[in-house]
CSV table of C-alpha atoms in Angstrom, one decimal:
chain,number,residue,atom,x,y,z
R,1150,MET,CA,-27.5,-12.2,16.0
R,1151,GLY,CA,-27.0,-15.9,15.1
R,1152,SER,CA,-23.5,-17.8,15.7
R,1153,LEU,CA,-22.8,-18.1,12.2
R,1154,GLU,CA,-23.0,-14.4,11.6
R,1155,GLN,CA,-20.8,-13.9,14.6
R,1156,ASP,CA,-18.3,-16.2,13.6
R,1157,ALA,CA,-18.4,-14.5,9.8
R,1158,ILE,CA,-17.5,-11.0,11.9
R,1159,ARG,CA,-14.8,-12.3,13.9
R,1160,GLN,CA,-13.5,-13.8,11.2
R,1161,TRP,CA,-13.4,-10.9,9.1
R,1162,SER,CA,-11.9,-8.9,12.4
R,1163,ALA,CA,-9.2,-11.2,12.6
R,1164,GLU,CA,-8.1,-11.0,8.5
R,1165,VAL,CA,-8.0,-7.0,9.2
R,1166,VAL,CA,-6.4,-6.8,12.3
R,1167,GLN,CA,-3.6,-9.7,10.1
R,1168,ALA,CA,-3.7,-6.9,6.9
R,1169,VAL,CA,-3.2,-4.1,9.3
R,1170,SER,CA,-0.2,-5.7,11.0
R,1171,HIS,CA,1.8,-7.4,8.7
R,1172,PRO,CA,1.0,-6.0,5.8
R,1173,ASP,CA,2.2,-7.3,2.0
R,1174,GLU,CA,0.7,-6.9,-1.5
R,1175,ALA,CA,-2.5,-8.8,-0.6
R,1176,SER,CA,-3.1,-6.2,1.9
R,1177,PHE,CA,-5.3,-4.5,0.4
R,1178,VAL,CA,-7.4,-6.8,-1.1
R,1179,THR,CA,-8.3,-8.4,2.2
R,1180,LEU,CA,-9.4,-4.9,3.5
R,1181,ALA,CA,-11.4,-4.1,0.2
R,1182,ARG,CA,-13.2,-7.5,0.4
R,1183,ILE,CA,-14.0,-7.2,3.9
R,1184,ALA,CA,-15.0,-3.4,3.3
R,1185,ASP,CA,-17.6,-4.8,0.5
R,1186,LEU,CA,-18.8,-7.3,2.3
R,1187,LEU,CA,-19.3,-4.8,5.6
R,1188,GLU,CA,-21.2,-2.5,3.3
R,1189,GLY,CA,-23.6,-5.6,2.2
R,1190,THR,CA,-24.1,-6.5,5.9
R,1191,ASP,CA,-27.4,-4.9,8.0
R,1192,SER,CA,-26.5,-2.4,10.3
R,1193,ALA,CA,-28.2,-4.8,13.2
R,1194,LEU,CA,-25.7,-7.3,12.7
R,1195,LEU,CA,-22.9,-5.0,13.5
R,1196,LEU,CA,-24.3,-3.5,16.9
R,1197,ASP,CA,-22.1,-5.2,19.0
R,1198,ALA,CA,-18.5,-4.5,20.3
R,1199,THR,CA,-16.8,-6.8,17.8
R,1200,GLY,CA,-19.1,-5.4,14.5
R,1201,ILE,CA,-18.2,-2.1,15.2
R,1202,GLN,CA,-14.4,-2.7,15.9
R,1203,CYS,CA,-14.6,-4.7,12.7
R,1204,LEU,CA,-15.7,-1.1,11.0
R,1205,LEU,CA,-13.4,0.6,12.5
R,1206,ASN,CA,-10.6,-1.5,11.9
R,1207,THR,CA,-11.3,-2.0,8.1
R,1208,THR,CA,-11.6,2.0,7.6
R,1209,ARG,CA,-8.4,3.1,9.5
R,1210,GLY,CA,-6.6,0.2,7.0
R,1211,LEU,CA,-8.2,1.7,3.9
R,1212,ILE,CA,-7.3,5.0,5.2
R,1213,ALA,CA,-3.6,4.0,5.9
R,1214,LEU,CA,-3.3,2.2,2.7
R,1215,GLY,CA,-4.6,5.7,1.2
R,1216,HIS,CA,-7.8,4.7,-0.4
R,1217,GLY,CA,-9.6,7.3,0.8
R,1218,ARG,CA,-12.6,7.4,-1.2
R,1219,LYS,CA,-13.3,3.4,-0.2
R,1220,ALA,CA,-13.5,4.5,3.1
R,1221,VAL,CA,-15.7,7.0,3.1
R,1222,LYS,CA,-18.7,5.4,3.6
R,1223,LEU,CA,-17.4,2.9,6.2
R,1224,ALA,CA,-16.4,5.9,8.2
R,1225,ALA,CA,-19.5,7.7,8.1
R,1226,ARG,CA,-21.8,4.3,8.9
R,1227,SER,CA,-19.5,3.3,11.7
R,1228,LEU,CA,-19.8,6.9,13.0
R,1229,SER,CA,-23.5,6.7,12.8
R,1230,LEU,CA,-23.9,3.4,14.7
R,1231,CYS,CA,-21.6,4.6,17.2
R,1232,ARG,CA,-23.5,7.5,17.7
R,1233,SER,CA,-27.0,5.9,17.9
R,1234,HIS,CA,-26.3,2.6,19.7
R,1235,GLY,CA,-24.2,3.3,22.6
R,1236,ALA,CA,-20.6,2.0,21.2
R,1237,SER,CA,-17.8,2.7,24.0
R,1238,GLU,CA,-16.3,5.9,24.7
R,1239,THR,CA,-13.5,4.8,22.7
R,1240,GLN,CA,-15.0,3.7,19.9
R,1241,GLN,CA,-16.9,7.1,19.4
R,1242,LEU,CA,-13.7,8.8,19.3
R,1243,GLU,CA,-12.1,6.3,16.7
R,1244,SER,CA,-15.0,6.6,15.0
R,1245,LEU,CA,-15.1,10.4,14.6
R,1246,THR,CA,-11.5,10.5,13.9
R,1247,ASN,CA,-11.8,7.9,11.2
R,1248,PHE,CA,-14.7,10.6,9.7
R,1249,LEU,CA,-12.7,13.4,10.1
R,1250,ILE,CA,-9.6,11.8,8.2
R,1251,ALA,CA,-11.3,10.7,5.5
R,1252,MET,CA,-12.8,13.6,4.4
R,1253,ALA,CA,-9.9,15.5,4.8
R,1254,GLU,CA,-8.1,13.2,2.4
R,1255,ASN,CA,-11.3,13.7,0.1
R,1256,GLU,CA,-10.9,17.2,0.2
R,1257,ALA,CA,-14.1,17.8,2.2
R,1258,MET,CA,-12.2,20.2,4.5
R,1259,GLY,CA,-15.6,21.9,6.3
R,1260,ALA,CA,-16.9,18.4,7.5
R,1261,ALA,CA,-13.5,17.4,8.4
R,1262,THR,CA,-12.8,20.6,10.6
R,1263,GLN,CA,-16.4,20.3,12.1
R,1264,ALA,CA,-15.5,17.1,13.4
R,1265,CYS,CA,-12.1,17.6,14.5
R,1266,VAL,CA,-13.5,20.5,17.0
R,1267,GLU,CA,-16.2,18.4,18.2
R,1268,GLY,CA,-13.5,15.7,19.2
R,1269,VAL,CA,-11.3,18.5,20.6
R,1270,LEU,CA,-14.3,19.6,22.7
R,1271,ARG,CA,-14.8,16.4,23.8
R,1272,THR,CA,-11.6,15.5,25.1
R,1273,HIS,CA,-11.0,18.7,26.5
R,1274,ALA,CA,-12.2,18.2,30.1
R,1275,GLY,CA,-11.2,14.6,30.2
R,1276,GLY,CA,-8.4,13.0,31.4
R,1277,ASN,CA,-7.4,10.8,28.5
R,1278,ASP,CA,-4.3,12.8,27.3
R,1279,TYR,CA,-3.7,10.3,24.2
R,1280,TRP,CA,-7.1,11.3,22.7
R,1281,LYS,CA,-6.7,15.1,23.6
R,1282,ALA,CA,-3.3,14.6,21.6
R,1283,ARG,CA,-4.8,12.7,18.7
R,1284,PHE,CA,-7.6,15.6,18.0
R,1285,LEU,CA,-5.4,18.6,18.7
R,1286,GLY,CA,-2.3,16.8,15.9
R,1287,ASN,CA,-5.6,16.3,13.8
R,1288,LEU,CA,-6.7,20.1,14.5
R,1289,SER,CA,-3.0,21.1,13.6
R,1290,ALA,CA,-2.7,19.2,10.0
R,1291,LEU,CA,-6.3,21.0,9.0
R,1292,LEU,CA,-4.9,24.2,10.5
R,1293,VAL,CA,-1.5,23.8,8.3
R,1294,LYS,CA,-3.6,22.7,5.4
R,1295,ARG,CA,-5.7,25.7,5.5
R,1296,GLY,CA,-3.2,28.4,5.8
R,1297,HIS,CA,-3.5,29.2,9.8
R,1298,HIS,CA,0.3,29.0,10.2
R,1299,THR,CA,0.4,30.7,13.3
R,1300,LEU,CA,-2.2,28.9,15.1
R,1301,ALA,CA,-1.2,25.4,13.8
R,1302,ARG,CA,2.1,26.0,15.2
R,1303,HIS,CA,1.3,27.0,18.5
R,1304,THR,CA,-1.0,23.8,18.6
R,1305,LEU,CA,1.7,21.6,17.4
R,1306,LEU,CA,4.0,22.8,20.0
R,1307,LEU,CA,1.5,22.2,22.8
R,1308,ASN,CA,1.0,18.9,21.7
R,1309,LEU,CA,4.9,18.1,21.1
R,1310,ALA,CA,4.9,19.2,24.8
R,1311,ARG,CA,2.4,16.9,26.0
R,1312,THR,CA,3.5,13.8,23.9
R,1313,GLY,CA,7.1,14.0,23.9
R,1314,HIS,CA,7.6,11.8,26.7
R,1315,GLY,CA,4.2,9.6,26.7
R,1316,ASP,CA,3.3,8.5,23.2
R,1317,PRO,CA,6.3,8.1,20.8
R,1318,VAL,CA,4.0,7.3,17.9
R,1319,LEU,CA,2.0,10.8,18.5
R,1320,ALA,CA,5.2,12.4,19.2
R,1321,ARG,CA,6.7,11.4,15.5
R,1322,ARG,CA,3.4,12.5,13.4
R,1323,THR,CA,3.4,15.8,15.6
R,1324,LEU,CA,7.1,16.3,14.5
R,1325,SER,CA,6.2,15.3,11.4
R,1326,ASN,CA,3.5,17.8,11.1
R,1327,LEU,CA,6.0,20.6,12.3
R,1328,ALA,CA,8.2,20.0,9.4
R,1329,GLN,CA,5.2,20.0,6.8
R,1330,LEU,CA,4.7,23.4,8.5
R,1331,ALA,CA,8.0,24.1,7.7
R,1332,LEU,CA,7.7,23.5,4.1
R,1333,GLU,CA,4.7,25.5,3.7
R,1334,THR,CA,6.2,28.5,5.5
R,1335,GLN,CA,9.4,28.1,3.5
R,1336,GLN,CA,11.6,27.2,7.2
R,1337,ILE,CA,13.6,24.9,5.4
R,1338,ASP,CA,16.3,24.3,8.0
R,1339,GLU,CA,14.1,23.7,10.5
R,1340,GLY,CA,11.9,21.2,9.1
R,1341,LEU,CA,14.9,19.2,8.3
R,1342,ARG,CA,15.4,19.2,12.0
R,1343,TRP,CA,12.5,18.3,12.9
R,1344,LEU,CA,12.3,15.4,10.5
R,1345,ASP,CA,15.8,14.1,12.3
R,1346,SER,CA,14.1,14.3,15.5
R,1347,ALA,CA,11.0,12.0,13.8
R,1348,ALA,CA,13.2,9.3,13.2
R,1349,ASP,CA,11.8,5.9,14.1
R,1350,PRO,CA,14.9,3.0,15.1
R,1351,ASN,CA,12.0,1.0,16.9
R,1352,ALA,CA,9.8,0.4,13.9
R,1353,THR,CA,7.6,-2.7,13.6
R,1354,GLY,CA,7.1,-2.8,9.7
R,1355,SER,CA,3.3,-2.6,10.8
R,1356,LEU,CA,0.9,-0.3,7.9
R,1357,HIS,CA,1.2,2.8,10.1
R,1358,ASP,CA,4.7,2.8,10.4
R,1359,ILE,CA,5.1,2.2,6.6
R,1360,THR,CA,3.1,5.0,6.0
R,1361,ASP,CA,4.7,7.4,8.4
R,1362,LEU,CA,7.8,6.9,7.3
R,1363,ALA,CA,6.7,7.2,3.6
R,1364,VAL,CA,4.9,10.4,4.5
R,1365,ARG,CA,8.2,11.6,6.1
R,1366,SER,CA,10.3,10.3,3.5
R,1367,TYR,CA,8.4,12.9,1.2
R,1368,LEU,CA,8.6,15.9,3.4
R,1369,ARG,CA,12.3,15.4,3.2
R,1370,ALA,CA,12.5,15.3,-0.4
R,1371,ARG,CA,10.4,18.3,-0.5
R,1372,LEU,CA,12.6,20.3,2.0
R,1373,LEU,CA,15.7,19.3,0.2
R,1374,CYS,CA,14.6,20.2,-3.3
R,1375,ALA,CA,13.5,23.7,-1.6
R,1376,ALA,CA,17.0,23.9,0.3
R,1377,GLY,CA,18.6,23.1,-3.3
R,1378,ARG,CA,19.5,19.5,-2.7
R,1379,PRO,CA,17.4,17.7,-5.6
R,1380,GLN,CA,20.0,15.2,-6.1
R,1381,GLU,CA,20.0,14.4,-2.4
R,1382,ALA,CA,16.0,14.6,-2.6
R,1383,LEU,CA,15.7,12.0,-5.6
R,1384,ASP,CA,17.9,10.0,-3.6
R,1385,VAL,CA,15.9,9.6,-0.4
R,1386,VAL,CA,12.6,8.1,-3.0
R,1387,LEU,CA,14.6,5.9,-4.6
R,1388,GLU,CA,16.1,4.6,-1.5
R,1389,LEU,CA,12.7,4.3,0.2
R,1390,ARG,CA,11.4,2.6,-3.6
R,1391,ALA,CA,14.1,0.2,-3.1
R,1392,ARG,CA,12.5,-1.4,0.3
R,1393,GLN,CA,9.5,-3.9,-0.1
R,1394,LEU,CA,6.7,-2.0,0.7
R,1395,PRO,CA,3.0,-2.9,0.0
R,1396,GLU,CA,2.3,-2.9,-3.3
R,1397,HIS,CA,-1.5,-1.8,-2.8
R,1398,SER,CA,-0.2,1.2,-0.5
R,1399,LEU,CA,-1.4,4.3,-2.2
R,1400,VAL,CA,0.2,6.4,0.2
R,1401,VAL,CA,3.6,5.4,-0.1
R,1402,SER,CA,3.0,5.2,-4.1
R,1403,HIS,CA,1.5,8.4,-4.3
R,1404,VAL,CA,4.0,10.7,-1.9
R,1405,LEU,CA,6.8,8.9,-3.6
R,1406,ASP,CA,5.8,10.0,-6.9
R,1407,LEU,CA,5.1,13.1,-5.9
R,1408,ALA,CA,8.4,13.8,-4.3
R,1409,GLU,CA,10.1,12.3,-7.4
R,1410,GLY,CA,8.2,14.5,-9.3
R,1411,VAL,CA,9.4,17.4,-7.9
R,1412,ALA,CA,12.9,16.3,-7.5
R,1413,LEU,CA,13.2,15.9,-11.5
R,1414,ILE,CA,11.8,19.2,-11.6
R,1415,HIS,CA,14.4,20.8,-9.8
R,1416,LEU,CA,16.9,18.7,-11.6
R,1417,GLY,CA,16.0,20.4,-14.7
R,1418,GLN,CA,14.3,17.3,-16.2
R,1419,LEU,CA,11.1,19.0,-16.3
R,1420,ASP,CA,8.9,17.0,-19.3
R,1421,ALA,CA,9.9,13.8,-17.0
R,1422,GLY,CA,8.9,15.4,-13.8
R,1423,LEU,CA,5.6,16.4,-14.8
R,1424,ASN,CA,5.2,13.0,-16.3
R,1425,ARG,CA,5.8,11.6,-12.9
R,1426,LEU,CA,3.1,14.4,-11.6
R,1427,HIS,CA,0.4,13.4,-14.1
R,1428,HIS,CA,0.4,9.5,-13.2
R,1429,THR,CA,-0.1,10.6,-9.6
R,1430,ALA,CA,-2.9,12.8,-10.5
R,1431,THR,CA,-4.3,10.1,-12.8
R,1432,MET,CA,-3.9,7.3,-10.0
R,1433,GLY,CA,-5.3,9.5,-7.1
R,1434,ARG,CA,-8.3,10.8,-9.1
R,1435,MET,CA,-10.7,7.9,-7.9
R,1436,LEU,CA,-8.8,6.9,-4.9
R,1437,GLN,CA,-6.9,9.4,-3.3
R,1438,PRO,CA,-8.3,12.9,-3.8
R,1439,ALA,CA,-5.7,14.6,-1.5
R,1440,TYR,CA,-2.4,13.6,-3.6
R,1441,PHE,CA,-4.5,14.3,-6.7
R,1442,GLN,CA,-5.2,18.0,-5.8
R,1443,GLY,CA,-1.3,18.0,-4.6
R,1444,ALA,CA,-0.5,16.8,-8.1
R,1445,LYS,CA,-2.4,18.7,-10.1
R,1446,GLN,CA,-1.9,21.9,-7.8
R,1447,THR,CA,2.1,21.0,-8.4
R,1448,MET,CA,1.8,21.1,-12.3
R,1449,VAL,CA,-0.3,24.1,-12.3
R,1450,ASP,CA,2.7,26.2,-10.3
R,1451,VAL,CA,5.4,24.7,-12.8
R,1452,LEU,CA,3.5,25.2,-16.0
R,1453,THR,CA,2.7,28.9,-14.9
R,1454,ALA,CA,6.6,29.2,-13.7
R,1455,THR,CA,8.0,27.8,-16.9
R,1456,GLY,CA,5.6,30.0,-19.3
R,1457,ARG,CA,3.0,27.1,-20.6
R,1458,HIS,CA,0.1,29.1,-19.4
R,1459,SER,CA,-2.5,27.7,-21.7
R,1460,GLN,CA,-1.8,23.9,-20.4
R,1461,ALA,CA,-1.8,25.4,-16.7
R,1462,GLN,CA,-5.3,26.9,-17.2
R,1463,LEU,CA,-6.4,23.3,-18.5
R,1464,GLU,CA,-4.5,21.5,-15.5
R,1465,LEU,CA,-6.3,24.4,-13.3
R,1466,ARG,CA,-9.9,24.1,-14.8
R,1467,ASP,CA,-9.6,20.2,-14.2
R,1468,LEU,CA,-8.3,20.6,-10.5
R,1469,VAL,CA,-11.6,22.9,-9.6
R,1470,THR,CA,-14.1,20.7,-11.7
R,1471,HIS,CA,-12.8,17.7,-9.8
R,1472,GLY,CA,-13.3,19.3,-6.7
R,1473,GLU,CA,-16.8,20.4,-6.7
R,1474,GLN,CA,-17.6,17.1,-8.5
R,1475,LEU,CA,-16.2,15.4,-5.6
R,1476,LEU,CA,-17.8,17.3,-2.8
R,1477,VAL,CA,-21.5,16.5,-4.7
R,1478,GLU,CA,-20.6,13.0,-4.9
R,1479,LEU,CA,-19.4,13.0,-0.9
R,1480,GLU,CA,-22.4,14.9,0.0
R,1481,GLN,CA,-25.0,12.4,-2.3
R,1482,GLY,CA,-23.4,8.9,-1.0
R,1483,THR,CA,-22.3,9.5,2.4
R,1484,ILE,CA,-24.1,10.6,6.1
R,1485,MET,CA,-22.5,14.2,5.8
R,1486,TYR,CA,-21.2,15.4,9.6
R,1487,LYS,CA,-24.1,16.7,11.4
């Protein structure tokens, strides 16, 4: 690799670190530009530790900002490079984690689950508790999505026991997953208690801290709605909207839109709530399929419950059709898990 090429990749790496550590309205623009540059860079120029780490960091930043579709190709490419060119064990595990999260965010649950199981098996016999906890946490989140609630709860509690005193970031994410499980199983008071335990008084303001805060706020709002306290739920959303958050973070935007839509519906403002959910679905259609699906499914449920069956059928058909098209695009446009 020439010195100019090395210098360029080092510069990209520094810009990615800055964008993730101190996110602002330009963070996504930076990450998207570097993702495009990386996509156009010959693989041979990315085979050293700096090049691979730049791929990994850019992918992770795109995922954290909620741009799952843009992250997929980079995630697949970095996984392939790490597997075939002797990357470090840590880089291999990072690439596997990025890949499974990107696939899960794009509703490719089969590929995500296979990658997660590989990660659990690879770390099970090793001595790195951090990576064991990460893959167990991802596995539990996938189990919740797939409706395997009992197994998910067992895995989460096991993970919490392992991470509760060692890594506060992983512990908070485990608590958030427990709150998500409680929401799915209608254990409302328990879910709110898990979120209270997940409060982070020492948040640094990094992109990942902001993303975690947005997800916890979304879960709290949904739980409050389920508890019959929709005004409190709306207040949670409005409080977070009042903060200065990264303008291009689709995670923040979509989770708040989803929570606000549900709160408005519970407050009796049906059309306003549906409009908010429709906006979320429109924004998520191409960039964040998981939120597209969440918004559409909520709309189907609300329309069905309020007797708008024809409209519910149209939304359901759109949901199913989009999911089928997405899987085809993923299979054609990425290196699927093998």
